[in-house]
Coordinates of C-alpha atoms and ligand atoms in Angstrom, one line a residue:
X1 CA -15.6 -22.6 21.6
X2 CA -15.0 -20.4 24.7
X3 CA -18.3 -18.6 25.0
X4 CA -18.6 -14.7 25.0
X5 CA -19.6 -13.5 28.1
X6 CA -22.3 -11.1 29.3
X7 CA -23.5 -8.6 32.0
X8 CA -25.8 -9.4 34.4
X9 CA -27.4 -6.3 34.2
X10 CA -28.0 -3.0 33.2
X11 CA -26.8 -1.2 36.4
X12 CA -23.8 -3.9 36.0
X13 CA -23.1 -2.8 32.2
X14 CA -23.7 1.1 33.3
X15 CA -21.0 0.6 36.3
X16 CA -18.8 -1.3 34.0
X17 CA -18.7 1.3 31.2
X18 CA -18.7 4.0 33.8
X19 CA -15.7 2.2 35.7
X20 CA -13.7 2.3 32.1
X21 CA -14.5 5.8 31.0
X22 CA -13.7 7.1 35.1
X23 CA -10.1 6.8 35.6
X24 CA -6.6 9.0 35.5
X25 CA -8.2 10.4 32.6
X26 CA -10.6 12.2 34.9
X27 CA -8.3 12.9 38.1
X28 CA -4.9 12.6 36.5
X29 CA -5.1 13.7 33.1
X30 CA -8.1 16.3 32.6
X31 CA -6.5 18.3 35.2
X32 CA -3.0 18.8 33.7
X33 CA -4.5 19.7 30.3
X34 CA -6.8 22.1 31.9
X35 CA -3.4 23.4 33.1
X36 CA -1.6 23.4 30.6
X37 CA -4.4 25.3 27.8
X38 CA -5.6 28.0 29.9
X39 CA -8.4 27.0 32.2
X40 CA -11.8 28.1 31.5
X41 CA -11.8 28.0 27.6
X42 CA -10.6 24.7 27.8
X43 CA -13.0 23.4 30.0
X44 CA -15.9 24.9 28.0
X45 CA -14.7 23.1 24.9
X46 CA -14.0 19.9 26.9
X47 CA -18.0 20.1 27.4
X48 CA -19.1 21.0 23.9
X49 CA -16.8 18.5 22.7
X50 CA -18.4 15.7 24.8
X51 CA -21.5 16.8 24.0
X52 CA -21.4 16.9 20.5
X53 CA -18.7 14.2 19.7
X54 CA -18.1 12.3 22.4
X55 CA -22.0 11.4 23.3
X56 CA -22.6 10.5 19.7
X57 CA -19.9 8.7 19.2
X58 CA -20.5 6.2 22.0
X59 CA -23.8 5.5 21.5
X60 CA -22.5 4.1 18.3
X61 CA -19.8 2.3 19.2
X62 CA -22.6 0.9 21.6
X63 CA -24.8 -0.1 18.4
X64 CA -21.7 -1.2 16.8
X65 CA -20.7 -3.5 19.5
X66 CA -24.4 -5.0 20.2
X67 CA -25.5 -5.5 16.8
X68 CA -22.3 -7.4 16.2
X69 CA -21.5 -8.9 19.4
X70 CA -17.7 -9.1 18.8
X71 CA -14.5 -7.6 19.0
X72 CA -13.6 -4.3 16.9
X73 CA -12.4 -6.2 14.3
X74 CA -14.5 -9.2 13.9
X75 CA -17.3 -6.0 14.4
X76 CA -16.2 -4.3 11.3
X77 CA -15.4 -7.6 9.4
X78 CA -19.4 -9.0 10.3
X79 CA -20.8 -5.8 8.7
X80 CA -18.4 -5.5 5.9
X81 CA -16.9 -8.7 5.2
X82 CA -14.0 -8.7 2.6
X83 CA -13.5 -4.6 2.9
X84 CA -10.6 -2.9 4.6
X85 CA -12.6 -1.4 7.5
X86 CA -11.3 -4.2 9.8
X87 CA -8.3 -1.9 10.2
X88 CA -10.2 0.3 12.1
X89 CA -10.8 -2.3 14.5
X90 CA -6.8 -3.0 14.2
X91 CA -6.1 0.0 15.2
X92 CA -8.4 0.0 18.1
X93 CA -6.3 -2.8 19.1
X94 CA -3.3 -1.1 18.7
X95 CA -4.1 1.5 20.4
X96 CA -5.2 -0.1 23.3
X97 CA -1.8 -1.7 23.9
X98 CA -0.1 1.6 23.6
X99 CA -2.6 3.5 26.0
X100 CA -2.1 0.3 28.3
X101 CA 2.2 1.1 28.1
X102 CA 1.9 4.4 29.5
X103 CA -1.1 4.5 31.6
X104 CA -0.1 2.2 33.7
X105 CA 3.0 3.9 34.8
X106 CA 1.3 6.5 36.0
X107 CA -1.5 4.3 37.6
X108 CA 1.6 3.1 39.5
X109 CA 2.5 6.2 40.7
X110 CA -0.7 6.1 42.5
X111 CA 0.5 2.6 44.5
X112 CA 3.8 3.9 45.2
X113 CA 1.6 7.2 46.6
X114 CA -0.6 5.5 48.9
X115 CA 3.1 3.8 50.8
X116 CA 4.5 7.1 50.6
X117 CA 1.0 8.2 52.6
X118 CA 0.8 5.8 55.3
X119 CA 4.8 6.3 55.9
X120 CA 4.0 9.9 57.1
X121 CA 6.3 11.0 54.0
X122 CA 3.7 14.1 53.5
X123 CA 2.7 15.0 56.9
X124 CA 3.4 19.3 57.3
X125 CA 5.3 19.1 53.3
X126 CA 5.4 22.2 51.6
X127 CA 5.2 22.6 47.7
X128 CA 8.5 22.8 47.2
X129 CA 9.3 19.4 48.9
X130 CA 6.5 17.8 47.4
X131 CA 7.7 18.9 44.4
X132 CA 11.2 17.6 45.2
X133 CA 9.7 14.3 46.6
X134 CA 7.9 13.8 43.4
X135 CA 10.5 14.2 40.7
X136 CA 13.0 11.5 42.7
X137 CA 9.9 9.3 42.9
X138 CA 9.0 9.2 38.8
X139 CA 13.5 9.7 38.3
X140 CA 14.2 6.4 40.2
X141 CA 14.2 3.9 37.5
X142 CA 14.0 0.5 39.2
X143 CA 11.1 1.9 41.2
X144 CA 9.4 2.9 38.5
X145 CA 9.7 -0.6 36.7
X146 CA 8.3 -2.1 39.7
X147 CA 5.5 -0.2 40.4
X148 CA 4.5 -0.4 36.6
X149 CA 5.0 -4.8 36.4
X150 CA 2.6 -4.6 40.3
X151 CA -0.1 -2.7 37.9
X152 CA -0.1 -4.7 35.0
X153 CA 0.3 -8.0 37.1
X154 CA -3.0 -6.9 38.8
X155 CA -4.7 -5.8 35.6
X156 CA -3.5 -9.5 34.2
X157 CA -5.0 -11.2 36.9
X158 CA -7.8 -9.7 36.7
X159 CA -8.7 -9.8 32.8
X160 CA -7.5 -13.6 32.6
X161 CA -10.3 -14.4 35.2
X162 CA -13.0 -13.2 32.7
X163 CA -14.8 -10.1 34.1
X164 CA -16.8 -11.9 36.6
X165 CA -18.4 -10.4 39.8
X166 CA -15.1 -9.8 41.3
X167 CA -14.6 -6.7 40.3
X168 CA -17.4 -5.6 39.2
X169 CA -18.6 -5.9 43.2
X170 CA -15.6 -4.2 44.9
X171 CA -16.1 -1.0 42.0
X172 CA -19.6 -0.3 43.3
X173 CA -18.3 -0.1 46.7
X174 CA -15.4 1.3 46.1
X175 CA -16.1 4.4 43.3
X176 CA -19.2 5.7 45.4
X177 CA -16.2 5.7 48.4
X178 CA -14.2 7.8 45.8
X179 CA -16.8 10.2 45.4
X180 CA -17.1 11.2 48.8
X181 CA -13.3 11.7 49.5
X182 CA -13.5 13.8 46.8
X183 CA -16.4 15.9 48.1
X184 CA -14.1 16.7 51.8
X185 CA -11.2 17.6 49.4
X186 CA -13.7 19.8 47.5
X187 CA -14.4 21.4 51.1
X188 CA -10.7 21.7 52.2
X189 CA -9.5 23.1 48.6
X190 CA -12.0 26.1 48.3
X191 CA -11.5 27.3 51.7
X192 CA -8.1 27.9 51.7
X193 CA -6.5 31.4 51.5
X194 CA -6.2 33.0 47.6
X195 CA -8.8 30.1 46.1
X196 CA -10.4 32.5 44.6
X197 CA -8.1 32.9 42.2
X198 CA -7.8 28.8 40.9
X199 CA -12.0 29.3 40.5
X200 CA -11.1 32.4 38.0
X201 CA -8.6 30.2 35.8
X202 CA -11.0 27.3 36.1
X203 CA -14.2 29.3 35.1
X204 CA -13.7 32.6 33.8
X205 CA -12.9 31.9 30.1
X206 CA -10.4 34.1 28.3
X207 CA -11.4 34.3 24.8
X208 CA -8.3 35.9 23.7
X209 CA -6.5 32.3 24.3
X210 CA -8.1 30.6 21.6
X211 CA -5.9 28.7 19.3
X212 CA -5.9 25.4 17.3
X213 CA -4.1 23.4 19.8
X214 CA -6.8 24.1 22.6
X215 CA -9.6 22.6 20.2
X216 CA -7.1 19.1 19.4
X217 CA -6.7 19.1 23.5
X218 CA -10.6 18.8 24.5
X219 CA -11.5 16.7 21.7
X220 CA -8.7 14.1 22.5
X221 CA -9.8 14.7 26.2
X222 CA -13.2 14.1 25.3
X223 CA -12.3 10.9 23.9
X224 CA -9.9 9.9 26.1
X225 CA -11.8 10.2 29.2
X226 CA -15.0 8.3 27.9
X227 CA -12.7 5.4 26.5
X228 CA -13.8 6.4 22.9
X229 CA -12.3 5.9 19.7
X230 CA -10.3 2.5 20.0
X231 CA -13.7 0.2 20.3
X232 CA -13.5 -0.3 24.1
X233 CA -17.6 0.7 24.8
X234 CA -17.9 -1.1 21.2
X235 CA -16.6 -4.7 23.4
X236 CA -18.1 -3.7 26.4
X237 CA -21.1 -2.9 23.9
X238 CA -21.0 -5.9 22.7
X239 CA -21.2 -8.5 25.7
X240 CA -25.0 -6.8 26.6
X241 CA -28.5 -7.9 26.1
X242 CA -30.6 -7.3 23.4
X243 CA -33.0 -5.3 26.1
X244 CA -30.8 -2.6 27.2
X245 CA -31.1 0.9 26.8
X246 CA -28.1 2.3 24.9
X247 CA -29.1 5.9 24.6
X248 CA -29.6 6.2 28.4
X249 CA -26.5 4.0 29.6
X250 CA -24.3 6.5 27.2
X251 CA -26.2 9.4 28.6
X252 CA -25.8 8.0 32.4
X253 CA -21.9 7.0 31.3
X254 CA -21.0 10.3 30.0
X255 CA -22.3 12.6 32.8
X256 CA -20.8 10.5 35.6
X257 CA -17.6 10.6 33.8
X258 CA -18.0 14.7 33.6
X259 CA -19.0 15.4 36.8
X260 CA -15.7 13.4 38.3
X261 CA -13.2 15.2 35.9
X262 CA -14.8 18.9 36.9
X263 CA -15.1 17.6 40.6
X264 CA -11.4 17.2 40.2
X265 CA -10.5 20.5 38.5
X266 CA -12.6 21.9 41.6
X267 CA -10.0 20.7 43.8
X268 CA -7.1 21.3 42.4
X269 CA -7.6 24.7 40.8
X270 CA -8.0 26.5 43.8
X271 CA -5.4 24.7 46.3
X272 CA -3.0 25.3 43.4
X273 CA -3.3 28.4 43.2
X274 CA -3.5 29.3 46.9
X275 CA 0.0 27.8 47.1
X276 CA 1.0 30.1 44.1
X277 CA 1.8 26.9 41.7
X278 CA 1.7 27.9 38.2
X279 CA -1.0 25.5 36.6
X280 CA 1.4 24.4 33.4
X281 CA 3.2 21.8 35.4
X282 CA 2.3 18.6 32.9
X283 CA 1.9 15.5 34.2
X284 CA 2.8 15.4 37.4
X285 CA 0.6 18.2 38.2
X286 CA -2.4 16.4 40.9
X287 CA 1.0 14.1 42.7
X288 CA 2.6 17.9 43.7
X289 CA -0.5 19.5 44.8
X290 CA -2.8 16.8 46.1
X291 CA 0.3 16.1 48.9
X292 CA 0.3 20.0 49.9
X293 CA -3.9 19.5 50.2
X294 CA -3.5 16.4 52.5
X295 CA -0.9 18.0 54.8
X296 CA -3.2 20.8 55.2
X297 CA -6.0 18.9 56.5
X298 CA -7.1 16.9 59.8
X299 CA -6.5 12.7 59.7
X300 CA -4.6 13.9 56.1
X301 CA -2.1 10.8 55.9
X302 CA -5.4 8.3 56.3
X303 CA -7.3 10.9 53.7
X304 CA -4.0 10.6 51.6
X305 CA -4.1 6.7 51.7
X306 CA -7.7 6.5 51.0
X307 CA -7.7 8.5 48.1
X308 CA -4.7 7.1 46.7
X309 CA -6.0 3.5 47.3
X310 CA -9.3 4.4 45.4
X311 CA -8.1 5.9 42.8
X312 CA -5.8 2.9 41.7
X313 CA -8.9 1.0 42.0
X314 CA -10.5 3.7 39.8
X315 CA -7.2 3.6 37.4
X316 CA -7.7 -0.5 37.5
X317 CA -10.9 -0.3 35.7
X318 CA -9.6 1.7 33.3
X319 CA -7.0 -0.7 32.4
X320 CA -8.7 -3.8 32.4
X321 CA -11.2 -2.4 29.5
X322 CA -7.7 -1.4 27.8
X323 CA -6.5 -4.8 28.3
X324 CA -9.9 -6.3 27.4
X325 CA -9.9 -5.0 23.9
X326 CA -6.8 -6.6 22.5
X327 CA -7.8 -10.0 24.6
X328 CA -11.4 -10.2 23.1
X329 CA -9.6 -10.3 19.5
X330 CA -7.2 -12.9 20.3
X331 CA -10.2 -14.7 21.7
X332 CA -12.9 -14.2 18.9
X333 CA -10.4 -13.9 16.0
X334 CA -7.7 -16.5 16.5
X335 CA -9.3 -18.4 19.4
X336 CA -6.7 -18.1 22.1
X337 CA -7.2 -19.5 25.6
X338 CA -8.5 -16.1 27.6
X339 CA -5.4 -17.3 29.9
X340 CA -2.9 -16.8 27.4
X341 CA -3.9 -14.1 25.8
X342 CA -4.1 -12.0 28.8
X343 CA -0.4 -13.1 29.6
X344 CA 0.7 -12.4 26.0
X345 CA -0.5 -8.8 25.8
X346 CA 0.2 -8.0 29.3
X347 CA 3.8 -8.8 28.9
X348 CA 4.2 -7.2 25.9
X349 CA 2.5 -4.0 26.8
X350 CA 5.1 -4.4 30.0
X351 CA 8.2 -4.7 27.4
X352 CA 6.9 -1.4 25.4
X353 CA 6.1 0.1 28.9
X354 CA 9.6 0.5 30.0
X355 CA 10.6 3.8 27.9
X356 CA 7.5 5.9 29.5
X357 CA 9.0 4.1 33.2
X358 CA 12.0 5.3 31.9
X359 CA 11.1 8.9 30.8
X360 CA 10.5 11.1 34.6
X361 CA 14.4 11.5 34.9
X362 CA 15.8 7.7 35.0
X363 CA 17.0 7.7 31.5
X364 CA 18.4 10.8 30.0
X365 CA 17.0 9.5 26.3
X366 CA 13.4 9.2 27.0
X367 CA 13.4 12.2 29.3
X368 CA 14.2 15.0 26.6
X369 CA 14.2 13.0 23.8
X370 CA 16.1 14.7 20.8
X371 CA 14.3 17.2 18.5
X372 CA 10.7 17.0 20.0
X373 CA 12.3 18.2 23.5
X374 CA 9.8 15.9 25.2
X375 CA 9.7 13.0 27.5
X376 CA 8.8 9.9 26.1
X377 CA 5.5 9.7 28.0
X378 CA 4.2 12.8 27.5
X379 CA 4.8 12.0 24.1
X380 CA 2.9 8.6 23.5
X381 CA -0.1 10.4 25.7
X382 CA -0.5 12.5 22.9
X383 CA 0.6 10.4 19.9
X384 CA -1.9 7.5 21.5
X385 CA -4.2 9.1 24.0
X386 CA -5.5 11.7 22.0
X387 CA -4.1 11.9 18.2
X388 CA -5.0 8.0 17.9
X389 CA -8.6 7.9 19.6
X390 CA -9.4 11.2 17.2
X391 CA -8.3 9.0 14.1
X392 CA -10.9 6.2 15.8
X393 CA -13.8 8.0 16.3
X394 CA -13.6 9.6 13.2
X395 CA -13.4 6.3 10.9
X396 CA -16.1 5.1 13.7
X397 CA -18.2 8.0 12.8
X398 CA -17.6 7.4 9.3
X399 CA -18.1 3.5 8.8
X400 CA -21.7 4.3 10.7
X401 CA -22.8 7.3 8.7
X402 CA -22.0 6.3 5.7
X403 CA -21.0 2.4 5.2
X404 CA -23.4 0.3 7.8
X405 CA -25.6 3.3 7.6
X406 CA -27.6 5.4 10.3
X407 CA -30.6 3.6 9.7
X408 CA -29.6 0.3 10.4
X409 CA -27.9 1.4 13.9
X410 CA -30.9 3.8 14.8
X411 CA -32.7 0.0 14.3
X412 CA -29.8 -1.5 16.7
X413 CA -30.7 1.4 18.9
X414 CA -34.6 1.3 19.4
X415 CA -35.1 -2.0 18.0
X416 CA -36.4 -2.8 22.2
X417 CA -38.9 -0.5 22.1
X418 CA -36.3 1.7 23.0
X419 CA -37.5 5.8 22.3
X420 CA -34.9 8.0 21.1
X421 CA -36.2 11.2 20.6
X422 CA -33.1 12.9 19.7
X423 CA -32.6 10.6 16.6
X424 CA -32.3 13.4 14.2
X425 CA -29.6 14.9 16.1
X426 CA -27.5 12.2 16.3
X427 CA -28.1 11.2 12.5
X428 CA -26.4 14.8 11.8
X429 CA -23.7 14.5 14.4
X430 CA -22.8 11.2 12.9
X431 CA -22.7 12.5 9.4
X432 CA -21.7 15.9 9.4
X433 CA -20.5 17.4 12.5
X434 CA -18.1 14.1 13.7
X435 CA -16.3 13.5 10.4
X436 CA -16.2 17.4 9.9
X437 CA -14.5 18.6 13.4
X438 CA -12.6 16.0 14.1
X439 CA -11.1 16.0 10.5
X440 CA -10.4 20.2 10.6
X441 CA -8.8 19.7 14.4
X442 CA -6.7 17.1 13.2
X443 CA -5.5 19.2 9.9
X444 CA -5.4 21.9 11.7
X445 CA -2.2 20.6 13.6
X446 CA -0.1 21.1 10.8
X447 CA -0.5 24.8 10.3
Ligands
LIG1 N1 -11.2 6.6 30.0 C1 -10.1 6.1 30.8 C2 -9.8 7.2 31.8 O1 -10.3 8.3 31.7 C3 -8.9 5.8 29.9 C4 -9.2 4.9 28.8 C5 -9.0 5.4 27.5 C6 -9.7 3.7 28.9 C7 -9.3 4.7 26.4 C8 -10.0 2.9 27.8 C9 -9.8 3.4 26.6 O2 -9.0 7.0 32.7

């Protein structure tokens, strides 16, 4: 039998986690949802909800995943052998695949940005060409498909190699590298002319926007951007030693994950709406704007590269824990090479990949699809990305309040030595406030 892997570390497993959870969903995503629900409000709900849901949850996927050392499935199976809650962990795998499909187009948007970059395709542009060079990027079909098969090859490659110091070495160089682009963007972005007003839709909530489609957005945010709710941190959970500290590797995880995503809404806020873009603009929101930002700025095609190039790095640890989750199943559970059952699902998420490729103007179909008047990708993003993952963490929060039982993962948690003093709290977040919120958001949809 293939053993089961493990980190080297606790800064390793921190990084690791961190490198999943820090991704699109930060720089890509949480900025066109802010957009798209109204600024400010949003973002205060974004923070209660990780706060409240998304913390708690992790730390027991973390438990889940440690006490268990397996898969999501085989995790759910050890606990409760013979039940149905292995579905769960199906799911998870499900999911996975399907996040994989569409996430990866856009992580190739980012290769195909850092050529356009260093060809000087952005140097002076204005919105309106950037807007225009945009939509015949994502509308040219065969450059999609081959931007999406470069991602996924190096996702492959890199998951059938077992996550060994490869990667792992190049992120701590690499994210840190991120961090401080984004801090001279930060600069550029708030001084130019009419920030002002971006800072006022970023932070100045209007209460009067409240609605039930808001409070469905942040929580699928929530767990979107910290990988929650499809049993990624339960794997990554569950390749870590005994001595770890999980309470402060989710608290490190999740604030390193927030402080990226508001970083980014920082930066685009105000350049967007110097340039008098209206903030609604869906997906391809950050590809329009962050163009117009470069232009405007000193060195901006090697700035341009940079960031692009660092972000696909950021995007490829994100997809190699969506990968890994379907992989450490075939592995545990039916005892597949790691080889070929990176190929396997890599191919097939590639196959199912090709109507979100499709969907930015290539094919008519998948770009307004009938009835729902939506493109395909935007569709799965919400169907997957955020419907899905609520679904997760709420049979997670479930199957550890009330089946394996608090007590037994507070014992998973400080059986080390390990203090958590905010026990209580996460005892009723588990119990009550998960299953309640996430259940009311979720009905809530159909009203
Ligand atoms: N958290 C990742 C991001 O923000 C996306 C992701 C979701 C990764 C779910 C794994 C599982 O980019």
């Amino acid at each position: 039998m293939i053993s089961r892997g493990k980190w080297g570390s606790k800064v390793g497993f921190i990084l690791a986690a961190a490198g999943s959870a820090i991704g699109l969903g930060n720089i890509w995503r949480f900025p066109y949802i802010t957009g798209n629900n109204g600024g400010a409000l949003f973002v205060l709900i974004y923070i209660v909800a990780i706060i409240v849901l998304g913390l708690p949850i992790m730390l027991a996927e973390f438990a889940l995943g440690r006490a268990t050392a397996k898969n999501p499935v085989g995790a759910f199976n050890a606990i409760r052998p013979g039940t149905k809650w292995h579905f769960t962990g199906f799911l998870g795998v499900i999911t996975g695949v399907m996040i994989l499909t569409f996430y990866s187009v856009i992580a190739g948007w980012t290769l195909g940005y850092c050529l356009k970059c260093l060809g000087g395709q952005f140097k002076g542009i204005v919105r309106e060409k950037a807007a225009l060079v945009f939509q015949s990027f994502i509308s040219d079909s065969w450059v999609q498909i081959l931007w999406l098969a470069v991602f996924l090859l190096l996702t492959i490659y890199i998951v059938s190699k077992g996550i060994s110091g490869g990667l792992e070495k190049y992120a701590k160089v690499m994210m840190p590298l991120l961090f401080v682009i984004m801090l001279l963007l930060l600069i550029r972005s708030l001084t130019l002319p009419g920030a002002e007003k971006g800072l006022q839709f970023y932070l100045k909530p209007d209460f009067s926007k409240i609605n039930g489609r808001v409070f469905l957005a942040a929580m699928g945010q929530a767990f979107f951007s910290l990988s929650l709710g499809m049993g990624t941190m339960l794997t990554y959970g569950s390749y870590l030693k005994r001595k770890e500290n999980l309470v402060s590797s989710a608290a490190w995880v999740a604030a390193l994950d927030s402080l990226i995503a508001i970083l980014a809404g920082f930066i685009i806020f105000p350049a967007l709406f110097s340039q008098n873009m209206m903030p609604d603009q869906g997906p391809g929101l950050v590809f329009v704007i962050l163009p117009v930002i470069f232009s405007q700025m000193p060195g901006g095609v090697w700035f341009g590269f940079a960031f692009f190039t660092l972000l696909a790095v950021a995007a490829l640890t994100s997809t190699i824990s969506l990968l890994e989750v379907p992989v450490a199943f075939l592995i545990d559970e039916k005892k597949w090479p790691r080889h070929k059952a990176t190929w396997l699902v890599g191919m097939v998420a590639f196959v199912l990949a090709v109507p979100s490729a499709l969907s930015g103007g290539g094919v008519r179909f998948f770009t307004n699809l009938p009835i729902l008047h939506k493109d395909f990708l935007s569709l799965w993003d919400k169907l997957w990305g955020n419907i899905a993952l609520s679904i997760g963490a709420f049979l997670v929060a479930i199957f550890v309040g009330y089946v394996w039982k608090t007590a037994n993962a507070l014992d998973e948690i400080t059986n080390n030595g390990v203090k958590f003093r905010l026990a209580k709290c996460w005892v009723l977040s588990i119990k009550y406030v998960c299953p309640l919120l996430i259940l009311i958001v979720l009905i809530s949809q159909f009203f």
